[in-house]
PDB file of C-alpha atoms in Angstrom:
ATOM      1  CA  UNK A  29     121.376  92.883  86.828  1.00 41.00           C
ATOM      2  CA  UNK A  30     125.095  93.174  87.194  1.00 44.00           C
ATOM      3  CA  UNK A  31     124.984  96.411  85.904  1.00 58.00           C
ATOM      4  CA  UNK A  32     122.413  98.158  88.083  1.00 71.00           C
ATOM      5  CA  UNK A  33     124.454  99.528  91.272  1.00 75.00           C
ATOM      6  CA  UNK A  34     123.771  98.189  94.694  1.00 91.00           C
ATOM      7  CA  UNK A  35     122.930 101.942  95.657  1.00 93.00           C
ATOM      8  CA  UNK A  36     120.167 103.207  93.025  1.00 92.00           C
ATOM      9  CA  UNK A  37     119.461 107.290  92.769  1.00 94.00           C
ATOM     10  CA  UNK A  38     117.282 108.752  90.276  1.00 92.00           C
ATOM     11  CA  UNK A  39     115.424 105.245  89.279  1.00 92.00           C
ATOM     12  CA  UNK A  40     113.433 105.301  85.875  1.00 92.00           C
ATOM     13  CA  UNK A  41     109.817 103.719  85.477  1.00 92.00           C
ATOM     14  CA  UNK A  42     112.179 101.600  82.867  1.00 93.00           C
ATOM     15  CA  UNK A  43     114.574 100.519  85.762  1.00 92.00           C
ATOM     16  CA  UNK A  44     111.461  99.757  88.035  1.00 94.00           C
ATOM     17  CA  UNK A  45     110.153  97.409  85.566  1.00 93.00           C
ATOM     18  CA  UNK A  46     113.433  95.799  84.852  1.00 93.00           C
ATOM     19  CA  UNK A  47     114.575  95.213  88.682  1.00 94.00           C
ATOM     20  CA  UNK A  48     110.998  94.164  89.705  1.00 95.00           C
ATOM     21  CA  UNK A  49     111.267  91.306  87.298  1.00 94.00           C
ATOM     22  CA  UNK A  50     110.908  87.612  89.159  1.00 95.00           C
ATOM     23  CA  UNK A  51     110.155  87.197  92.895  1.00 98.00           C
ATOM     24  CA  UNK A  52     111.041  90.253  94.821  1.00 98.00           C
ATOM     25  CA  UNK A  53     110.719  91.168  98.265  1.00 98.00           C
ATOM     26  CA  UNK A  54     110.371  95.020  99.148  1.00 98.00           C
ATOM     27  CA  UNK A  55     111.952  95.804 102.775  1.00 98.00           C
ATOM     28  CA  UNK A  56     111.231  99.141 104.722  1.00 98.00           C
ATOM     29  CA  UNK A  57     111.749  99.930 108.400  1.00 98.00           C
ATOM     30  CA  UNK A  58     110.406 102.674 110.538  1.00 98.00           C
ATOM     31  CA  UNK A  59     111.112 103.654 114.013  1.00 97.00           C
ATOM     32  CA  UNK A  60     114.507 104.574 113.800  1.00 97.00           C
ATOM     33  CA  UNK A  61     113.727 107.876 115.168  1.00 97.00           C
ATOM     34  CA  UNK A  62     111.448 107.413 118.390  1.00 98.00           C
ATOM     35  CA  UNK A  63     112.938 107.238 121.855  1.00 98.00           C
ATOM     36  CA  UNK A  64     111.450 104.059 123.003  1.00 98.00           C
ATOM     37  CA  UNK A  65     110.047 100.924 121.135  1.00 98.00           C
ATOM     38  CA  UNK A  66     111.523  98.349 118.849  1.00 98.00           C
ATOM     39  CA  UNK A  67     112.564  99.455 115.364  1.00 98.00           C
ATOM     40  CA  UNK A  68     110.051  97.593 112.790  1.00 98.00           C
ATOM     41  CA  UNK A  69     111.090  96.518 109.850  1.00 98.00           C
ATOM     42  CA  UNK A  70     108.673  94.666 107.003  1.00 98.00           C
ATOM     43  CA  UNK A  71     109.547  92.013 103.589  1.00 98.00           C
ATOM     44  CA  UNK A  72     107.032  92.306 101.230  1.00 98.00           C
ATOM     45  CA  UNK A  73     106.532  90.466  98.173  1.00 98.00           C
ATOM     46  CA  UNK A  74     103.985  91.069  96.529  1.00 98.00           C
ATOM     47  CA  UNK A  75     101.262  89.220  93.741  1.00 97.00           C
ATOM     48  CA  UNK A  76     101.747  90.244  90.095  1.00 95.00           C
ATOM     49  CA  UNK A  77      98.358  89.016  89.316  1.00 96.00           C
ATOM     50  CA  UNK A  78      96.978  91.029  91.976  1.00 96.00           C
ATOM     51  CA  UNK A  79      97.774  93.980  91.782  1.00 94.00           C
ATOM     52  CA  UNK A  80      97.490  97.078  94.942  1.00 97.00           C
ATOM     53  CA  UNK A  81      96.287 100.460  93.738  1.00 96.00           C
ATOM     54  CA  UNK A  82      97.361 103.699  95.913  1.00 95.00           C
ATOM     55  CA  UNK A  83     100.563 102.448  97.090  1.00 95.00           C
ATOM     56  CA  UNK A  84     102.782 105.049  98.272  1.00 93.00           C
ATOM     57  CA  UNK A  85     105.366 105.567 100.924  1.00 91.00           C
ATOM     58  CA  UNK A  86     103.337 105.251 104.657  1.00 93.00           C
ATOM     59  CA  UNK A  87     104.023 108.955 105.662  1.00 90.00           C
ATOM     60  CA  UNK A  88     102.417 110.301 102.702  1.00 94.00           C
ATOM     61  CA  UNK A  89      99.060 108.322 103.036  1.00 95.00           C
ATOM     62  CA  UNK A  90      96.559 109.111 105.846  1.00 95.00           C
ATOM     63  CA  UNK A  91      96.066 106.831 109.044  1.00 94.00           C
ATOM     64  CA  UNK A  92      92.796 105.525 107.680  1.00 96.00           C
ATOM     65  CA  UNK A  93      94.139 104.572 104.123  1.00 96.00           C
ATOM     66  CA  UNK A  94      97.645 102.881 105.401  1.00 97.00           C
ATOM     67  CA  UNK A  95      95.287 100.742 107.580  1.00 97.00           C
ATOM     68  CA  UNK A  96      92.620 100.121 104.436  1.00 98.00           C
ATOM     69  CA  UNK A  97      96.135  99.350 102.488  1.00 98.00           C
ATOM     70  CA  UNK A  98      97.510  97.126 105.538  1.00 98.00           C
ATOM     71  CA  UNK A  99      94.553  94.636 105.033  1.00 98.00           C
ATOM     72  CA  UNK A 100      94.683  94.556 101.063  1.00 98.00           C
ATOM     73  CA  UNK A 101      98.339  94.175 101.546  1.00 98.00           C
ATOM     74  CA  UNK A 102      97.708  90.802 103.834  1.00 98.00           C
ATOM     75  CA  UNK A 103      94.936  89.756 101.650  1.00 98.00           C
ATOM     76  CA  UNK A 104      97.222  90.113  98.291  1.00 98.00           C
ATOM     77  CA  UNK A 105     100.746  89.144  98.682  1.00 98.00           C
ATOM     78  CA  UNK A 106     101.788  86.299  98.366  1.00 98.00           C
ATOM     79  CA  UNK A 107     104.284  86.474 101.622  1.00 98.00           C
ATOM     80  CA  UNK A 108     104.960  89.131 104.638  1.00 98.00           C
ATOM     81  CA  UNK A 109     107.171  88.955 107.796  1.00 98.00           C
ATOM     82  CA  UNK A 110     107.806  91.432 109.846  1.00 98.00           C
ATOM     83  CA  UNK A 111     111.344  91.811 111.743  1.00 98.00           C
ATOM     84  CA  UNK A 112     112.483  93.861 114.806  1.00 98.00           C
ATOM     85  CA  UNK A 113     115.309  95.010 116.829  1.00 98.00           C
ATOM     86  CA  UNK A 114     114.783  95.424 120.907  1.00 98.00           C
ATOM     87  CA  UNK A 115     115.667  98.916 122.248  1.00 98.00           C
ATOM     88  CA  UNK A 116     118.101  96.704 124.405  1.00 98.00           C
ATOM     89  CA  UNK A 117     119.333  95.421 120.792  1.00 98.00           C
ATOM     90  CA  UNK A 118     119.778  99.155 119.888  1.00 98.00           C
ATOM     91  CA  UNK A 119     121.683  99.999 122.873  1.00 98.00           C
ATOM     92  CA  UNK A 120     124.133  97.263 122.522  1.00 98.00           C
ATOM     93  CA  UNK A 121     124.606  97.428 118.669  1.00 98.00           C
ATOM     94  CA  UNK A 122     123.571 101.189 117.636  1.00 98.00           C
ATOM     95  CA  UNK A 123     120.325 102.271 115.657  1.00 98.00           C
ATOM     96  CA  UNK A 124     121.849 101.720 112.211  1.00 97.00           C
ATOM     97  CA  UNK A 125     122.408  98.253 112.861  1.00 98.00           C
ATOM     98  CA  UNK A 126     120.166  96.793 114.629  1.00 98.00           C
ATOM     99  CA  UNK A 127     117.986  98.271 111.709  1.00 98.00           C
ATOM    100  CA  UNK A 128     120.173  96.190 109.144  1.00 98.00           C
ATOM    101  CA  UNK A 129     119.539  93.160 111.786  1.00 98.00           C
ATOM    102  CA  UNK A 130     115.660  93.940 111.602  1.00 98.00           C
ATOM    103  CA  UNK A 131     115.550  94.185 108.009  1.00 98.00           C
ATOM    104  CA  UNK A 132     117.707  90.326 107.971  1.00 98.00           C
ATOM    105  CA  UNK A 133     115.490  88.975 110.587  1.00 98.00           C
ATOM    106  CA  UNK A 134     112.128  90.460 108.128  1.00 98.00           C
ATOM    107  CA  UNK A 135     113.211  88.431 104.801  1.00 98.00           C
ATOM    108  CA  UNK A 136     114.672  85.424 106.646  1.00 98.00           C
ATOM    109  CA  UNK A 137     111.278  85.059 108.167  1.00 98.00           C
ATOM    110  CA  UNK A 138     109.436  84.998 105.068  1.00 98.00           C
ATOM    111  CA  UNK A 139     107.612  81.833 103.784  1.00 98.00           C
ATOM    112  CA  UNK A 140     108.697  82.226  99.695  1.00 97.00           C
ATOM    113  CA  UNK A 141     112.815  82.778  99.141  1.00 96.00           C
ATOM    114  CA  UNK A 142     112.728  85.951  97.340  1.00 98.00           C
ATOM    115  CA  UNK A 143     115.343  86.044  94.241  1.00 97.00           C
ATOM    116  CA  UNK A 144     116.373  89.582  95.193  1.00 96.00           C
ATOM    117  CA  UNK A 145     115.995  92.413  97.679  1.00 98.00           C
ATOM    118  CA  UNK A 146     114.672  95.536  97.188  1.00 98.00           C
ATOM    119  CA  UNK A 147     115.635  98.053 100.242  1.00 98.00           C
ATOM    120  CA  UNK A 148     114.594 101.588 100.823  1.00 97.00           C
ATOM    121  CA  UNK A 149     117.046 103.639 101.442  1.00 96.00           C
ATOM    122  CA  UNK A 150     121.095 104.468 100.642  1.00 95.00           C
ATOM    123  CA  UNK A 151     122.150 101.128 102.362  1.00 94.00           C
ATOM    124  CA  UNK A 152     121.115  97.284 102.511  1.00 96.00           C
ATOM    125  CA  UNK A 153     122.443  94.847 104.614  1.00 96.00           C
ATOM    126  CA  UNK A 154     123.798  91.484 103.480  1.00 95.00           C
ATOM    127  CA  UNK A 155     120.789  88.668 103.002  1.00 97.00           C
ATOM    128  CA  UNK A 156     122.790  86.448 101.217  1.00 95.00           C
ATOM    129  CA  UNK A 157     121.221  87.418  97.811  1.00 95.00           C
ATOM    130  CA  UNK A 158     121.156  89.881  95.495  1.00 94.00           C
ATOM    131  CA  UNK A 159     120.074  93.336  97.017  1.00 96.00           C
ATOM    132  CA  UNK A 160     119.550  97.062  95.831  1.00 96.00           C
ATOM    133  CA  UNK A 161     119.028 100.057  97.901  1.00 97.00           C
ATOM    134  CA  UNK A 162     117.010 102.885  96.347  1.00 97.00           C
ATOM    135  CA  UNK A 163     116.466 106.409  97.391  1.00 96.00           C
ATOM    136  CA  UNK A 164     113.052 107.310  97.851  1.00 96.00           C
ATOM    137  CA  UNK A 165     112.411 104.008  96.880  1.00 96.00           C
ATOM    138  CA  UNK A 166     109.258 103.822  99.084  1.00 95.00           C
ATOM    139  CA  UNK A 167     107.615 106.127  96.927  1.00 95.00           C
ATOM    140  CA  UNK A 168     108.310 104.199  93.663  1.00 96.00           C
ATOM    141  CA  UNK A 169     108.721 100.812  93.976  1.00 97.00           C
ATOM    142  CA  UNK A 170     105.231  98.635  94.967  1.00 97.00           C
ATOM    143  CA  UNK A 171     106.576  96.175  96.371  1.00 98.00           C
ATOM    144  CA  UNK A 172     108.660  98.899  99.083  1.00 98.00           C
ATOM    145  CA  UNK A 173     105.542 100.729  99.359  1.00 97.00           C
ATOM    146  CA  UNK A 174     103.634  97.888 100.897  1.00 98.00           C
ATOM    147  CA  UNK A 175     106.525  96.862 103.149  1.00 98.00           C
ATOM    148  CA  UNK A 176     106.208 100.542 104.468  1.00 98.00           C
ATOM    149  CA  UNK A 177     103.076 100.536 105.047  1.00 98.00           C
ATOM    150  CA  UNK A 178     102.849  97.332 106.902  1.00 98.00           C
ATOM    151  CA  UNK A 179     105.979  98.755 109.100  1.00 98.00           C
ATOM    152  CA  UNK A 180     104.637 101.271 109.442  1.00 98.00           C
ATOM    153  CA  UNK A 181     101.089 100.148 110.896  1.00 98.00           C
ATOM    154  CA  UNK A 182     102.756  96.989 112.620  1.00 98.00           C
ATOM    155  CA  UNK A 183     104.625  99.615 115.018  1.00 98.00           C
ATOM    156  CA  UNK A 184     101.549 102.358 115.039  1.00 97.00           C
ATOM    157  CA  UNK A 185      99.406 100.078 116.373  1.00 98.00           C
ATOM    158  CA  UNK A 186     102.390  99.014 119.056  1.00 98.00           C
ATOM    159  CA  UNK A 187     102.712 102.103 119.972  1.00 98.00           C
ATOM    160  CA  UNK A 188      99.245 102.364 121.068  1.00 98.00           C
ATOM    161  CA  UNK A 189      99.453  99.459 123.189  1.00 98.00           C
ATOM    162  CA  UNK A 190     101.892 101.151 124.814  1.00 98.00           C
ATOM    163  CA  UNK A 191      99.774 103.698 125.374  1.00 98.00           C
ATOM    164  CA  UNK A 192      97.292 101.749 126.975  1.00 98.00           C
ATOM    165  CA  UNK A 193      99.771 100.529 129.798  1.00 98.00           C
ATOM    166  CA  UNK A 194     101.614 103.977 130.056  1.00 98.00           C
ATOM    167  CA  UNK A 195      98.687 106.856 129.186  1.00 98.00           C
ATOM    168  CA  UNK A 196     101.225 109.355 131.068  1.00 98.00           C
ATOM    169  CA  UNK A 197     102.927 109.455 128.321  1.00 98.00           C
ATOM    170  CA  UNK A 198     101.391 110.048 125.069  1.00 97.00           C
ATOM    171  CA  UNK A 199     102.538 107.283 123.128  1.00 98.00           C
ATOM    172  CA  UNK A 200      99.236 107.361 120.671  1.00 97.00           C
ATOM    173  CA  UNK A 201      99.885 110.994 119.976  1.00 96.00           C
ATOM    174  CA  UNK A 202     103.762 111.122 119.084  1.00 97.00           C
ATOM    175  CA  UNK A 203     104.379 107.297 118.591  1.00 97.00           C
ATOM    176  CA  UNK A 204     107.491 107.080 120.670  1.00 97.00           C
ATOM    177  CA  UNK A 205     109.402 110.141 118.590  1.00 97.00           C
ATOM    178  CA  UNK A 206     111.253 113.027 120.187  1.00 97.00           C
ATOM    179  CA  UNK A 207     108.184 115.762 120.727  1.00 97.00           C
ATOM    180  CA  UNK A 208     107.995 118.310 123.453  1.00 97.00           C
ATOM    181  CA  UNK A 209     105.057 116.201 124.947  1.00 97.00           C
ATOM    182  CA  UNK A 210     107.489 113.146 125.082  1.00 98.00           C
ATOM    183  CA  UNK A 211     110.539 115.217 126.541  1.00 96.00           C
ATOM    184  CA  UNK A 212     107.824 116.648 129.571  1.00 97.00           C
ATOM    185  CA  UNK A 213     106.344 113.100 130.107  1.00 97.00           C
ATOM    186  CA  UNK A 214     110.088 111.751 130.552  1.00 96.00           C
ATOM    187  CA  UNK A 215     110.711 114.741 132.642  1.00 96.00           C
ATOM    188  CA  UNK A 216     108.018 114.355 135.125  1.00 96.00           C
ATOM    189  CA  UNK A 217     107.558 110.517 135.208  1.00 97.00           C
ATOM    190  CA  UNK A 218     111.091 109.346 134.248  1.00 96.00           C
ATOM    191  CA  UNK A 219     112.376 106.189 131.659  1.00 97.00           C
ATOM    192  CA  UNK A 220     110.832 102.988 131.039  1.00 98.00           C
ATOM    193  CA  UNK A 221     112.339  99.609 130.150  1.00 97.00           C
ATOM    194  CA  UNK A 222     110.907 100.210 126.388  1.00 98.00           C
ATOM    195  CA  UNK A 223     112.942 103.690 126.271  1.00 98.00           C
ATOM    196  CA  UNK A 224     116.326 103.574 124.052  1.00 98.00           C
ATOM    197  CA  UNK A 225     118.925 104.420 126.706  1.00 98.00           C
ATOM    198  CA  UNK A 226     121.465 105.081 124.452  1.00 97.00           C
ATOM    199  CA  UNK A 227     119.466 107.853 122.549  1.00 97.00           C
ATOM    200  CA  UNK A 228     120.418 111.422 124.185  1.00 96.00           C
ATOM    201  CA  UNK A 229     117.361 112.350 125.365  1.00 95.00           C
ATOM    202  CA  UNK A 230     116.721 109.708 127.371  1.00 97.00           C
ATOM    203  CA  UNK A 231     120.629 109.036 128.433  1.00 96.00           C
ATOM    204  CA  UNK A 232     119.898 112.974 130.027  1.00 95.00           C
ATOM    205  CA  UNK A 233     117.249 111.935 132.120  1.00 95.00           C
ATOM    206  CA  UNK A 234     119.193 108.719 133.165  1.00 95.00           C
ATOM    207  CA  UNK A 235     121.889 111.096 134.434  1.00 94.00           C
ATOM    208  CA  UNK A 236     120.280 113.335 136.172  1.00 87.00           C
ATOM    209  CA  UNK A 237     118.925 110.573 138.941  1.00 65.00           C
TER     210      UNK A 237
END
């Protein structure tokens, strides 16, 4: 393993196989985008002798199938934790990492010690084991896929309880990300305690009371 870089481009079906080998947890976060709501971040690992068809990054698969995938996913693997960072967190510590913090806080909570990390992305924080980032690796690495997915529908689904205590604002539509609909709503009913303060958008409206 010594010989496969900690930051993995390009990755082979070969090189899949290889790094996949033992008991692996998949991380993937989303959120780091939106203006308000914590960043989500999910550890996967997965069953061998239960294998998930259709796995794929989140943003490629339809609402309906990431949820159909969400409850296979909890049925099959054989551990899941999810990890956050506040939008307070954010503020104080920057997006980048209190993402790294989220991704910590998702293996640390799992209930099986993984014997290496598996991160999508260019960058992986340190978990105190062996980790590799990999481009794109949401899109080729099962075990990534599934932590995507359950990110991915973890923070969906928060969004639309946020949408339920603040309708005003479209959360359910644009899930907390910078749309015109979000910059109106902020204009005309101003920032709440979920919203990222630091993030330029909001810091605007901040300034202008």
């Amino acid at each position: 393993m010594s010989r496969i870089p900690t930051v993995i481009k390009g990755i082979t079906p070969e090189q899949v196989a290889y790094i996949t080998r033992g008991v692996v947890a998949g991380v993937d976060e989303v959120g780091r985008g939106p203006l308000v709501g914590d960043v989500v971040t999910a550890a996967v690992i997965l069953d061998p002798n239960q294998p998930i068809a259709g796995l794929n990054d989140s943003k490629k698969l339809s609402e309906k199938r990431r949820e159909l995938l969400f409850n296979e996913i909890t049925d099959k693997a054989l551990a899941i934790s999810v990890g956050r960072a506040t939008p307070t967190e954010i503020d104080d510590i920057n997006i980048l990492h209190a993402t790294m913090l989220a991704m910590q806080r998702a293996v640390a909570g799992l209930s099986i010690q993984p014997e290496k990390v598996l991160v999508d992305g260019n960058r992986t924080p340190d978990f105190g084991i062996q980790s590799h980032a990999i481009i794109k690796g949401d899109g080729l690495v099962a075990a990534i896929s599934a932590a995507s997915i359950i990110a991915k529908v973890t923070r969906d689904r928060e969004m639309d309880a946020l949408d339920a205590r603040y309708p005003q604002y479209g959360f359910a539509n644009h899930k907390g990300y910078p749309t015109k609909a979000h910059y109106e709503a902020l204009e005309a009913h101003g920032v709440l305690p979920e919203h990222r303060k630091s993030f330029k958008p909001v810091m605007a409206i901040l300034n202008q009371s």
